[in-house]
Amino acid sequence: MNLDPGTPTEEAEEYPPELARLPPGRHGLPREFVAHNQRERLIAGLAEAVAENGYGGTTIAHITRHAAVSRRTFYEHFASKDECFVAAYDTVMAELSERVGQAFEEQEDWPRAVKAGIGAMLGFLAAEPNLARLCIVEALVAGPAVVERYDAAIQSFVPYFRSGREGRSPEVLSRLSPTTEEALVGGMMSLISRRIIAGKTMELESLLPDLVEFTLSPYLGGAEAAKVAREG
Amino acid sequence: MAEYASRTRPSPGRHPLSTEFIAKHQRARVIVALANEVAEKGYRAVTIADIVRRAGIARNTFYENFTGKEDCFLAASELAAKESLRRVIDAAVEVDTWPNRVSAGLSAFLDYVAGEPALARACIVEALAAGPAAVNRYERSVQAFVPLFRMGRKVSTHGTALPSTVEEAIVGGIFWVIYQHLVNGDAERIKELLPELVEFSLTPYLGAEAARRAAAETA
């Protein structure tokens, strides 16, 4: 808890190096880099402010204080709090997608790739509770523009599951319906978001076996899915 | 607007309706008006003025029943949650065997959603944008369906081995598929989802083959 809201404190030092506060005065950095850096800082500042105050309670003053930039700088980058939130949301979701995609690509067989992808998602959200809250809880109260992105982000996981249809027997394929993947992704995200809403972000990683078994079952059958889910 | 008001309001002067009856119906009318407005414009854009205009009531009457837009929205969610659960249970107890109960319950639920597209859109799609209380309310209503599925553990050969979260994932998945249909304006095709949702729900308990046979019977 920062009891001295007037000055930015050590908190700024805890940012990853690229987000840390630039030294004041002439730093000789290219203008474009500074601008980018400010933007990143504002995004990180928004995430912290929203974690502290909720989206509704967050003001631009909160954001600029956390980011340690001036109000004017804020308005050079964003027209409003909403716009800054959307940028933060997109940044976090891009990072999450990249991690999931990478983890998925690294595995050769599909069931293990799904397991690795889900593991990467849970790992990221558990390690970044503020960002998890931002993307799952606050996103929903931040207005229609973000809700649309939220929908799109969830649906973006559908193809990973759909690729599990490749090479399956006609018998397996015949029992998958057009909405199977949507239902699996919806079920998975519902489990994840309920824990984040309840403030149990730290428990997310323990969901891995359940989610793997649930999502693989339609393709592999229950027994095989349970086996993959419980492998070390 | 004046015409609308005169059609829907009890006529002034002598009428045999008790004030309690009128109050109850005013409340329902406001809820219906809110659901329609929210479905059309989105939760955030709707004003109290929009709601009272559509309901054909005075602003005072609105505030006699609700403290504000959120309160009214929560009342709409409450109503839809209770009514949908009641219909699902009524349909489920009509049949024996658990797979048939799931199928009958889901069918009743899809019928309700298809029959009340504005209320469904308000409560399933807009709930997520209507603030933390609405999100909590939504989550509670969704979870109310868990016990219907959990009964499947008793008929499953591997009921005790199933992950404890299966039911939560099933209801989450069902609602997400319905949500997508409502968002994409496919409300009229919602009932067609019955076989695939039945199959999706039964598979963890009965295995894919038996689930498919049960789903085929719904068609």
Coordinates of C-alpha atoms in Angstrom, one line a residue:
Chain A
M1 CA 0.0 0.0 0.0
N2 CA 1.4 3.3 -1.0
L3 CA 0.6 5.8 1.7
D4 CA 2.3 8.7 -0.1
P5 CA 0.4 9.0 -3.3
G6 CA 2.2 12.2 -4.2
T7 CA 5.4 10.7 -5.4
P8 CA 6.2 7.6 -7.4
T9 CA 8.1 5.1 -5.2
E10 CA 10.2 2.0 -5.4
E11 CA 7.3 0.3 -7.1
A12 CA 8.7 1.6 -10.3
E13 CA 11.9 -0.2 -9.7
E14 CA 10.1 -3.5 -9.7
Y15 CA 9.1 -3.2 -13.3
P16 CA 11.0 -5.3 -15.8
P17 CA 14.0 -3.2 -17.0
E18 CA 12.3 -2.1 -20.1
L19 CA 9.4 -0.7 -18.1
A20 CA 11.5 1.0 -15.4
R21 CA 11.4 4.7 -15.1
L22 CA 13.8 6.6 -17.4
P23 CA 16.3 8.7 -15.6
P24 CA 15.2 12.3 -15.6
G25 CA 16.9 14.9 -17.8
R26 CA 18.7 14.3 -21.0
H27 CA 19.2 10.6 -21.6
G28 CA 20.1 10.7 -25.2
L29 CA 17.6 8.0 -26.1
P30 CA 15.9 8.1 -29.5
R31 CA 12.7 10.0 -29.3
E32 CA 10.7 7.0 -30.7
F33 CA 12.1 4.7 -28.1
V34 CA 11.2 7.1 -25.3
A35 CA 7.7 7.4 -26.7
H36 CA 7.4 3.6 -26.9
N37 CA 8.8 3.2 -23.4
Q38 CA 6.3 5.8 -22.0
R39 CA 3.5 3.9 -23.6
E40 CA 4.6 0.6 -22.1
R41 CA 4.9 2.4 -18.7
L42 CA 1.4 3.7 -19.0
I43 CA 0.1 0.3 -19.8
A44 CA 1.9 -1.2 -16.8
G45 CA 0.7 1.7 -14.7
L46 CA -2.8 1.1 -15.7
A47 CA -2.5 -2.6 -14.8
E48 CA -1.3 -1.7 -11.3
A49 CA -3.9 1.1 -10.8
V50 CA -6.7 -1.3 -11.9
A51 CA -5.5 -4.0 -9.6
E52 CA -5.6 -1.5 -6.7
N53 CA -8.8 0.4 -7.5
G54 CA -10.8 -1.7 -9.9
Y55 CA -11.5 -0.4 -13.4
G56 CA -14.3 1.8 -12.3
G57 CA -12.4 3.4 -9.5
T58 CA -9.2 4.0 -11.6
T59 CA -8.6 7.6 -12.6
I60 CA -6.0 8.9 -15.1
A61 CA -4.2 10.4 -12.1
H62 CA -3.8 6.9 -10.7
I63 CA -2.4 5.6 -14.0
T64 CA 0.1 8.5 -14.4
R65 CA 1.2 8.2 -10.8
H66 CA 2.0 4.5 -11.2
A67 CA 3.6 5.1 -14.6
A68 CA 5.5 8.1 -13.3
V69 CA 4.7 10.2 -16.3
S70 CA 2.8 13.5 -16.6
R71 CA -0.8 13.8 -17.4
R72 CA 0.1 15.5 -20.7
T73 CA 2.2 12.5 -21.6
F74 CA -0.8 10.3 -21.0
Y75 CA -2.9 12.3 -23.4
E76 CA -0.1 12.1 -26.0
H77 CA -0.6 8.4 -26.1
F78 CA -4.2 7.8 -25.2
A79 CA -7.4 9.8 -25.6
S80 CA -9.0 8.2 -22.6
K81 CA -8.8 5.7 -19.8
D82 CA -10.8 3.3 -22.0
E83 CA -8.3 3.6 -24.8
C84 CA -5.4 2.9 -22.4
F85 CA -7.2 -0.1 -21.0
V86 CA -7.8 -1.5 -24.5
A87 CA -4.1 -1.1 -25.2
A88 CA -3.2 -2.9 -22.0
Y89 CA -5.7 -5.6 -22.7
D90 CA -4.2 -6.2 -26.2
T91 CA -0.7 -6.2 -24.9
V92 CA -1.4 -8.8 -22.3
M93 CA -3.5 -11.0 -24.6
A94 CA -0.7 -10.8 -27.2
E95 CA 1.8 -12.0 -24.7
L96 CA -0.5 -14.7 -23.5
S97 CA -1.2 -15.9 -27.0
E98 CA 2.5 -15.9 -27.9
R99 CA 3.3 -18.0 -24.8
V100 CA 0.5 -20.5 -25.5
G101 CA 1.5 -20.7 -29.2
Q102 CA 5.1 -21.3 -28.4
A103 CA 4.4 -24.0 -25.8
F104 CA 2.0 -25.7 -28.2
E105 CA 4.5 -25.6 -31.2
E106 CA 7.3 -27.1 -29.1
Q107 CA 5.5 -30.4 -28.7
E108 CA 5.3 -32.9 -31.5
D109 CA 2.2 -34.8 -30.7
W110 CA -1.1 -33.0 -30.4
P111 CA -2.3 -34.2 -27.0
R112 CA 1.0 -33.1 -25.4
A113 CA 0.9 -29.8 -27.3
V114 CA -2.5 -29.1 -25.9
K115 CA -1.3 -29.9 -22.4
A116 CA 1.7 -27.6 -22.9
G117 CA -0.4 -24.8 -24.2
I118 CA -2.9 -25.0 -21.3
G119 CA 0.0 -25.2 -18.9
A120 CA 1.6 -22.1 -20.4
M121 CA -1.7 -20.2 -20.0
L122 CA -2.2 -21.2 -16.4
G123 CA 1.4 -20.5 -15.6
F124 CA 1.3 -17.0 -17.1
L125 CA -2.0 -16.1 -15.3
A126 CA -0.8 -17.5 -12.0
A127 CA 2.5 -15.6 -12.2
E128 CA 0.8 -12.4 -13.1
P129 CA -2.3 -12.1 -10.9
N130 CA -2.8 -8.4 -11.7
L131 CA -2.7 -9.0 -15.4
A132 CA -5.0 -12.0 -15.0
R133 CA -7.5 -9.9 -13.2
L134 CA -7.2 -7.2 -15.8
C135 CA -7.9 -9.5 -18.7
I136 CA -10.6 -11.7 -17.2
V137 CA -12.4 -9.7 -14.5
E138 CA -11.9 -6.1 -15.3
A139 CA -12.2 -6.6 -19.1
L140 CA -15.8 -7.4 -18.6
V141 CA -16.7 -4.2 -16.9
A142 CA -14.6 -2.0 -19.2
G143 CA -17.2 -1.7 -21.8
P144 CA -18.3 -3.2 -25.1
A145 CA -15.1 -2.6 -27.0
V146 CA -13.2 -4.8 -24.6
V147 CA -16.0 -7.4 -24.3
E148 CA -15.7 -7.9 -28.1
R149 CA -11.9 -8.4 -27.7
Y150 CA -12.5 -10.8 -24.8
D151 CA -14.8 -12.9 -27.0
A152 CA -12.3 -12.9 -29.8
A153 CA -9.4 -13.8 -27.5
I154 CA -11.3 -16.8 -26.1
Q155 CA -12.4 -17.9 -29.6
S156 CA -8.7 -17.6 -30.7
F157 CA -8.0 -20.8 -28.8
V158 CA -10.5 -22.8 -30.8
P159 CA -8.1 -23.7 -33.7
Y160 CA -5.6 -25.4 -31.3
F161 CA -8.3 -27.8 -30.4
R162 CA -9.7 -28.1 -33.9
S163 CA -6.4 -29.2 -35.1
G164 CA -6.9 -32.3 -33.0
R165 CA -9.3 -33.5 -35.6
E166 CA -6.5 -34.1 -38.1
G167 CA -5.9 -37.8 -38.7
R168 CA -8.7 -39.1 -36.4
S169 CA -10.7 -42.0 -37.5
P170 CA -14.1 -41.4 -39.2
E171 CA -15.7 -42.8 -36.0
V172 CA -14.1 -40.2 -33.8
L173 CA -14.8 -37.4 -36.3
S174 CA -18.5 -38.4 -36.6
R175 CA -19.0 -37.8 -32.9
L176 CA -17.5 -34.3 -32.9
S177 CA -20.0 -31.6 -33.6
P178 CA -19.4 -28.1 -35.2
T179 CA -19.4 -26.6 -31.7
T180 CA -17.3 -29.1 -29.9
E181 CA -14.2 -26.9 -29.7
E182 CA -16.2 -23.8 -28.8
A183 CA -17.8 -25.7 -25.9
L184 CA -14.4 -27.0 -24.7
V185 CA -12.8 -23.6 -24.8
G186 CA -15.8 -22.1 -23.1
G187 CA -15.7 -24.7 -20.4
M188 CA -12.0 -24.2 -19.9
M189 CA -12.2 -20.4 -19.7
S190 CA -15.2 -20.6 -17.4
L191 CA -13.1 -22.7 -14.9
I192 CA -10.2 -20.3 -15.2
S193 CA -12.2 -17.1 -14.9
R194 CA -14.2 -18.3 -11.9
R195 CA -11.0 -18.8 -10.0
I196 CA -9.6 -15.4 -11.0
I197 CA -12.9 -13.7 -10.0
A198 CA -12.8 -15.5 -6.7
G199 CA -9.2 -14.2 -6.1
K200 CA -7.8 -17.8 -6.3
T201 CA -5.4 -17.1 -9.1
M202 CA -2.6 -19.0 -7.3
E203 CA -4.7 -22.2 -7.6
L204 CA -4.9 -22.0 -11.3
E205 CA -2.0 -24.3 -12.1
S206 CA -3.6 -27.1 -10.1
L207 CA -6.4 -27.1 -12.7
L208 CA -4.0 -28.5 -15.4
P209 CA -4.9 -32.2 -15.2
D210 CA -8.7 -31.5 -15.1
L211 CA -8.5 -29.2 -18.1
V212 CA -6.4 -31.5 -20.1
E213 CA -8.6 -34.5 -19.4
F214 CA -11.7 -32.5 -20.2
T215 CA -10.5 -31.1 -23.5
L216 CA -8.8 -34.2 -24.8
S217 CA -11.6 -36.6 -24.0
P218 CA -13.7 -36.0 -27.1
Y219 CA -10.7 -36.8 -29.4
L220 CA -8.9 -39.5 -27.4
G221 CA -11.6 -41.1 -25.3
G222 CA -11.8 -40.6 -21.5
A223 CA -9.2 -43.2 -20.5
E224 CA -6.5 -42.0 -22.8
A225 CA -7.2 -38.4 -22.0
A226 CA -6.9 -39.1 -18.3
K227 CA -3.6 -40.8 -18.9
V228 CA -2.1 -37.8 -20.7
A229 CA -3.6 -35.5 -18.1
R230 CA -1.8 -37.3 -15.3
E231 CA 1.6 -37.9 -16.9
G232 CA 4.4 -36.1 -15.1
Chain B
M1 CA -46.3 6.9 -26.0
A2 CA -49.5 8.1 -24.5
E3 CA -51.3 5.5 -26.5
Y4 CA -49.0 2.8 -25.3
A5 CA -49.4 3.9 -21.7
S6 CA -53.2 3.8 -22.0
R7 CA -53.1 0.3 -23.4
T8 CA -50.8 -1.2 -20.8
R9 CA -51.8 0.7 -17.7
P10 CA -54.9 -0.2 -15.8
S11 CA -57.5 2.5 -16.6
P12 CA -57.7 5.2 -14.0
G13 CA -60.6 5.4 -11.7
R14 CA -62.6 2.3 -10.7
H15 CA -60.8 -1.0 -11.3
P16 CA -60.9 -4.2 -9.3
L17 CA -57.1 -4.7 -9.2
S18 CA -55.4 -4.6 -5.8
T19 CA -52.5 -2.2 -5.4
E20 CA -50.4 -5.3 -4.7
F21 CA -51.4 -6.8 -8.0
I22 CA -50.6 -3.6 -9.9
A23 CA -47.3 -3.2 -8.2
K24 CA -46.3 -6.7 -9.0
H25 CA -47.2 -6.3 -12.7
Q26 CA -45.5 -2.9 -12.9
R27 CA -42.4 -4.5 -11.7
A28 CA -42.6 -7.2 -14.3
R29 CA -43.3 -4.7 -17.0
V30 CA -40.3 -2.6 -16.0
I31 CA -38.1 -5.8 -16.1
V32 CA -39.4 -6.6 -19.6
A33 CA -38.7 -3.1 -20.7
L34 CA -35.2 -3.1 -19.3
A35 CA -34.5 -6.5 -21.0
N36 CA -35.6 -5.2 -24.4
E37 CA -33.7 -1.9 -24.1
V38 CA -30.5 -3.7 -22.9
A39 CA -30.8 -6.3 -25.7
E40 CA -31.1 -3.5 -28.3
K41 CA -28.6 -0.9 -27.0
G42 CA -26.3 -2.7 -24.6
Y43 CA -26.4 -2.3 -20.9
R44 CA -24.2 0.8 -20.6
A45 CA -26.1 2.8 -23.1
V46 CA -29.5 2.3 -21.6
T47 CA -30.9 5.1 -19.4
I48 CA -33.7 5.1 -16.8
A49 CA -35.6 7.4 -19.2
D50 CA -35.4 4.7 -21.9
I51 CA -36.8 2.1 -19.5
V52 CA -39.7 4.1 -18.2
R53 CA -40.6 5.2 -21.7
R54 CA -40.7 1.7 -22.9
A55 CA -42.5 0.4 -19.9
G56 CA -45.1 3.2 -20.1
I57 CA -44.7 4.1 -16.5
A58 CA -43.7 7.2 -14.5
R59 CA -40.2 7.7 -13.4
N60 CA -41.4 7.7 -9.8
T61 CA -42.9 4.3 -10.3
F62 CA -39.6 3.0 -11.5
Y63 CA -37.9 4.3 -8.3
E64 CA -40.7 2.8 -6.1
N65 CA -39.6 -0.6 -7.4
F66 CA -35.9 -0.3 -8.0
T67 CA -33.0 1.8 -6.7
G68 CA -31.5 2.2 -10.1
K69 CA -30.5 0.5 -13.4
E70 CA -28.3 -2.0 -11.8
D71 CA -30.9 -3.1 -9.3
C72 CA -33.4 -3.5 -12.1
F73 CA -30.9 -5.5 -14.2
L74 CA -30.2 -7.8 -11.2
A75 CA -33.9 -8.3 -10.8
A76 CA -34.2 -9.3 -14.4
S77 CA -31.3 -11.7 -14.0
E78 CA -32.9 -13.2 -10.9
L79 CA -36.2 -13.7 -12.7
A80 CA -34.6 -15.3 -15.7
A81 CA -32.4 -17.5 -13.6
K82 CA -35.3 -18.7 -11.4
E83 CA -37.6 -19.3 -14.4
S84 CA -35.1 -21.1 -16.5
L85 CA -34.1 -23.4 -13.6
R86 CA -37.7 -24.1 -12.8
R87 CA -38.4 -25.0 -16.4
V88 CA -35.3 -27.3 -16.6
I89 CA -36.3 -29.1 -13.4
D90 CA -39.9 -29.4 -14.5
A91 CA -38.8 -31.0 -17.8
A92 CA -36.2 -33.2 -16.2
V93 CA -38.5 -34.8 -13.6
E94 CA -41.0 -35.7 -16.4
V95 CA -38.7 -38.4 -17.7
D96 CA -36.8 -41.3 -16.0
T97 CA -33.1 -42.2 -16.7
W98 CA -30.4 -39.5 -16.2
P99 CA -29.4 -39.1 -19.9
N100 CA -33.1 -38.4 -20.7
R101 CA -33.2 -35.9 -17.9
V102 CA -30.2 -34.0 -19.2
S103 CA -31.7 -34.0 -22.7
A104 CA -35.1 -32.8 -21.5
G105 CA -33.6 -30.2 -19.2
L106 CA -31.4 -28.8 -22.0
S107 CA -34.2 -28.8 -24.4
A108 CA -36.4 -26.8 -22.0
F109 CA -33.5 -24.4 -21.4
L110 CA -32.9 -23.9 -25.1
D111 CA -36.6 -23.4 -25.7
Y112 CA -36.7 -20.7 -23.0
V113 CA -33.7 -18.9 -24.5
A114 CA -35.2 -19.1 -28.0
G115 CA -38.5 -17.9 -26.7
E116 CA -37.1 -14.9 -24.8
P117 CA -34.3 -13.8 -27.0
A118 CA -34.1 -10.3 -25.5
L119 CA -34.1 -11.5 -21.9
A120 CA -31.5 -14.1 -22.8
R121 CA -29.3 -11.6 -24.5
A122 CA -29.6 -9.3 -21.6
C123 CA -28.8 -12.0 -19.0
I124 CA -26.2 -14.0 -20.8
V125 CA -24.4 -11.6 -23.0
E126 CA -24.9 -8.2 -21.3
A127 CA -24.5 -9.6 -17.8
L128 CA -20.8 -9.7 -18.4
A129 CA -20.7 -6.0 -19.1
A130 CA -23.0 -4.9 -16.3
G131 CA -20.6 -4.8 -13.4
P132 CA -19.3 -7.1 -10.7
A133 CA -22.7 -7.8 -9.0
A134 CA -24.2 -8.9 -12.4
V135 CA -21.2 -11.1 -13.1
N136 CA -21.6 -12.8 -9.7
R137 CA -25.3 -13.2 -10.3
Y138 CA -24.6 -14.7 -13.7
E139 CA -22.0 -17.1 -12.3
R140 CA -24.4 -18.2 -9.6
S141 CA -27.2 -18.9 -12.0
V142 CA -24.9 -20.9 -14.3
Q143 CA -23.6 -23.0 -11.4
A144 CA -27.2 -23.8 -10.3
F145 CA -27.3 -26.3 -13.2
V146 CA -24.3 -28.2 -11.9
P147 CA -26.3 -30.7 -9.7
L148 CA -28.3 -31.9 -12.8
F149 CA -25.0 -33.0 -14.4
R150 CA -23.4 -34.3 -11.2
M151 CA -26.1 -37.0 -10.9
G152 CA -24.4 -38.6 -13.9
R153 CA -21.6 -39.7 -11.7
K154 CA -23.9 -42.3 -10.3
V155 CA -24.7 -43.9 -13.6
S156 CA -21.1 -43.6 -15.0
T157 CA -18.8 -46.6 -14.7
H158 CA -16.0 -44.2 -13.7
G159 CA -18.0 -41.6 -11.8
T160 CA -15.6 -41.5 -8.9
A161 CA -12.6 -41.1 -11.2
L162 CA -13.9 -38.0 -13.0
P163 CA -12.2 -34.7 -12.2
S164 CA -14.2 -32.7 -9.6
T165 CA -14.5 -29.8 -12.1
V166 CA -16.2 -31.7 -14.9
E167 CA -19.7 -30.3 -14.2
E168 CA -18.4 -26.7 -13.9
A169 CA -16.6 -27.1 -17.3
I170 CA -19.7 -28.6 -18.9
V171 CA -22.1 -25.8 -17.8
G172 CA -19.4 -23.2 -18.8
G173 CA -19.1 -24.8 -22.2
I174 CA -22.8 -24.9 -22.8
F175 CA -23.2 -21.2 -21.8
W176 CA -20.3 -20.2 -24.0
V177 CA -21.8 -21.9 -27.0
I178 CA -25.2 -20.2 -26.4
Y179 CA -23.4 -16.9 -25.7
Q180 CA -21.7 -17.1 -29.1
H181 CA -25.0 -17.8 -30.8
L182 CA -26.6 -14.8 -29.1
V183 CA -23.7 -12.5 -29.9
N184 CA -23.6 -13.6 -33.5
G185 CA -27.3 -13.0 -33.9
D186 CA -28.1 -16.7 -34.4
A187 CA -30.8 -16.8 -31.6
E188 CA -33.3 -18.5 -33.9
R189 CA -30.9 -21.4 -34.4
I190 CA -30.4 -22.0 -30.7
K191 CA -32.8 -24.9 -30.5
E192 CA -30.7 -26.7 -33.2
L193 CA -27.9 -27.0 -30.7
L194 CA -29.7 -29.6 -28.6
P195 CA -28.1 -32.8 -30.0
E196 CA -24.6 -31.5 -29.8
L197 CA -24.9 -30.0 -26.4
V198 CA -26.5 -33.2 -25.1
E199 CA -23.6 -35.2 -26.5
F200 CA -21.1 -32.8 -25.1
S201 CA -22.6 -33.0 -21.6
L202 CA -23.0 -36.8 -21.6
T203 CA -19.7 -37.8 -23.0
P204 CA -17.6 -37.5 -19.9
Y205 CA -19.9 -39.8 -18.0
L206 CA -21.1 -42.3 -20.6
G207 CA -18.3 -42.3 -23.1
A208 CA -18.6 -40.9 -26.6
E209 CA -20.5 -43.8 -28.2
A210 CA -23.3 -43.9 -25.7
A211 CA -23.5 -40.1 -25.6
R212 CA -23.9 -40.0 -29.3
R213 CA -26.7 -42.5 -29.2
A214 CA -28.5 -40.5 -26.5
A215 CA -28.0 -37.3 -28.5
A216 CA -29.3 -38.9 -31.7
E217 CA -32.6 -39.7 -29.9
T218 CA -33.2 -36.0 -29.4
A219 CA -33.1 -35.3 -33.1

